[in-house]
């Protein structure tokens, strides 16, 4: 018998080799288009990344070696261009038109990368990943051009493997996919979203629901045009999918669906003596019996082997595929799946139940122990296991393979629970993780475990539930903690019919607390599957607690700023006057944070303290507690903000009493002007010397301590080693013609040279203050400008501060910062007003002003 095989990679070589082993007398001939056969397509991404170092390692067998080993004749660079089913011949190569006859014809022509019909795909730097040449060319291009930025089009298994390898090579990578999730049809969305978050943590930028519009560049690719904008790229990897390589069969009458060959369970096509296996053929799904395209090396090999047996005379039926797959995404991130996803199972008509569990992958004390995230899908009525998806750093394939075995044998979830799986600490857990996951699913099916799946939670099903922190110690900011060790006491805080959502680390402790609460008569307690480990926790909105905007604004005026992650959690600002508080006040703030907040305190850049994670209902008691102890909250709105001061009073360079003056500013303008609305916030800072540690000149008004030397140059003796010059940090002084020379423009009046001259040249100086106006920091930076005057008394300074505030209130426009007012009115005009003009305080204070501060 002469068997001709079209295509010589996974399926074709498997059919040929096995058939020759079964029936050595058969003549088996492979015609394949490329120059390589039997290559490791699955290893291509790892060649790009460098894990597989040498090109040769990608080639499993050369044609010569393969022929010698198997007895199969191989013709490479031989493209089959047509098939004549009546004459039972094929034609090889369009030019030479070599006619070859067959008794049996096996089509194993596989698939080709799909290249979307957009502009720019033929530019240099755009690569596919299907053949060894693709991978070799890609690596060479990256190395030769020193590529830094890559865009991978397609977020399936292959796209992500390529992304990982490009990251390994040091490129910054963006993955673009048209679908709304990564790995569609492979993982359900919540599992894919977990992978997405993990990949993002590794620095991969992921853009889903993003359409590819084209590749930009003239000769070489320079970027990718997408529905979400242009992404610059030095290299573009196409991994959008594959298309069956079957165009040459179009006139043969071989039945196909979208170009993929229909076969029966013996891999026969509808045409006698013509068979098809591998990526060019459709198989059936073992669970649903529906046709499925299983473009996998595993399926190609299994089907190829079986076809060989059938060709040699056996009658071996292909039982169907399960879509099993396993992928290494990054160090510590493997994924595996088999069977139906939840979506596919529902579409196939099953009454689906699923659970996501996070379980130990081996004995928890063993050094590299980690977790498996397992999603199990079953049929509610029959308990039949339908599918599994697993993510973890360990042997996820083991979990998938157990499921493959069970699903193939139509096992029920409970069948696995008592199976005698292997256990030793380095490998597994005493109750095998697979059995543990089955136990959780069974509990759920039997109503012993009542939960929200992560998908339900993400869809907002728990929005009326009050979240309870079920960790061993308080962990979720702003969420009430349930102490399992004192559960009776802890349970008293809640009504027995209240909707409670227990969230622990992975789900287990939540289950224990649920059990306990149920035994106390609670009726509405749910557990969040996968806990904090798997879910992105959203705002907790206890029923009826969503706050109106007016209330949020009101408490903001009290210094309570909403934590953007939650609707009813706030960070409360405690005013520290000038950044200096006593130990007693420290204790009070700490106690307040512990009693009313999450126990955390942050320092703002303007030296106020923020008590974190204060639930709305704790705001009033917290403020009352602070007030009782002489502390206050605030520091928001279109008002004079708390003053910021450096430690100049105690600093070796400090020239003024910064604490003293800032305390006066606090009393007179923060407190005294507390009800005086301004066009915007007004920030003041006091620095002890021109070193500017608190950046006074980047405030609406800044005060800087000064010491202005009064040089008496007549006393200068022109010493070789001048101490005035030596001590000047800004080199404003020098010796010119043997005498001291002072560049007064450069001198910033730091006073370091004061008294440094042994002959009294710098013995006299004047202490004072410089005032800067119109500075600001933030998204629009402006440097304040100094008023042309050395202020010599605190009173003068305070008076000028007041004039500035009043001028701003009187002449500023709602929404503009003082910097804008100064710019609009002109510095000279403002300076004149601050230094000389009469200001009618009473009239200005009576004026109605609308504030424009948003933060
Ligand atoms: C990057 C990558 C990673 C992968 N990773 C995995 C994995 O981890 N696990 C897994 O199971 N699978 C994986 N796969 C899929 C696996 O490689 C394919 O399923 C498998 O190669 C299919 O084998 P095949 O023989 O059917 O087709 P192919 O490998 O496509 O081979 C078909 C051959 O036929 C030739 N041919 C086509 N038309 C003609 C013609 N008219 N005349 C003559 N010759 C023709 C082609 O040139 C080709 O050489 C991966 C694939 C890629 C590209
Ligand atoms: S600005 Fe001057 S006085 Fe203030 S802390 Fe800095 S060095 Fe010390
Ligand atoms: S300023 Fe004083 S120290 Fe400097 S050169 Fe003159 S006399 Fe000498
Ligand atoms: S005051 Fe400061 S900056 Fe000016 S000359 Fe003396 S040391 Fe130099």
XYZ file of N, CA and C in Angstrom, residues 402 414-424 428-435:
60
model
N -5.347 15.260 35.972
C -6.294 14.465 36.770
C -7.706 14.719 36.247
N -17.603 14.053 43.439
C -17.337 13.309 44.676
C -16.433 12.090 44.447
N -16.361 11.623 43.192
C -15.527 10.440 42.922
C -14.055 10.680 43.267
N -13.629 11.942 43.137
C -12.199 12.221 43.314
C -11.801 12.319 44.791
N -12.808 12.574 45.634
C -12.466 12.976 46.997
C -11.731 11.885 47.775
N -12.070 10.647 47.514
C -11.407 9.577 48.270
C -10.369 8.818 47.431
N -10.032 9.383 46.292
C -9.037 8.679 45.462
C -7.669 8.735 46.129
N -6.904 7.702 45.934
C -5.627 7.554 46.638
C -4.509 8.246 45.848
N -4.490 9.579 45.900
C -3.472 10.334 45.182
C -2.144 10.281 45.947
N -1.067 10.498 45.194
C 0.266 10.424 45.820
C 0.496 11.633 46.720
N 1.141 11.404 47.831
C 1.480 12.514 48.722
C 2.840 12.352 49.376
N 3.629 13.372 49.300
C 4.802 13.608 50.156
C 4.992 15.118 50.103
N 2.942 17.421 47.169
C 1.494 17.562 47.241
C 1.070 17.826 48.682
N -0.223 17.737 48.910
C -0.740 17.867 50.282
C -1.414 16.553 50.666
N -1.579 16.356 51.963
C -2.101 15.060 52.420
C -3.468 14.795 51.806
N -4.319 15.813 51.809
C -5.507 15.717 50.956
C -5.111 16.431 49.678
N -5.066 15.694 48.619
C -4.530 16.225 47.363
C -5.267 17.499 46.963
N -4.521 18.510 46.423
C -5.187 19.759 46.038
C -6.385 19.549 45.117
N -6.289 18.542 44.279
C -7.422 18.290 43.383
C -8.640 17.844 44.190
N -8.379 16.936 45.121
C -9.482 16.437 45.966
C -10.009 17.566 46.849
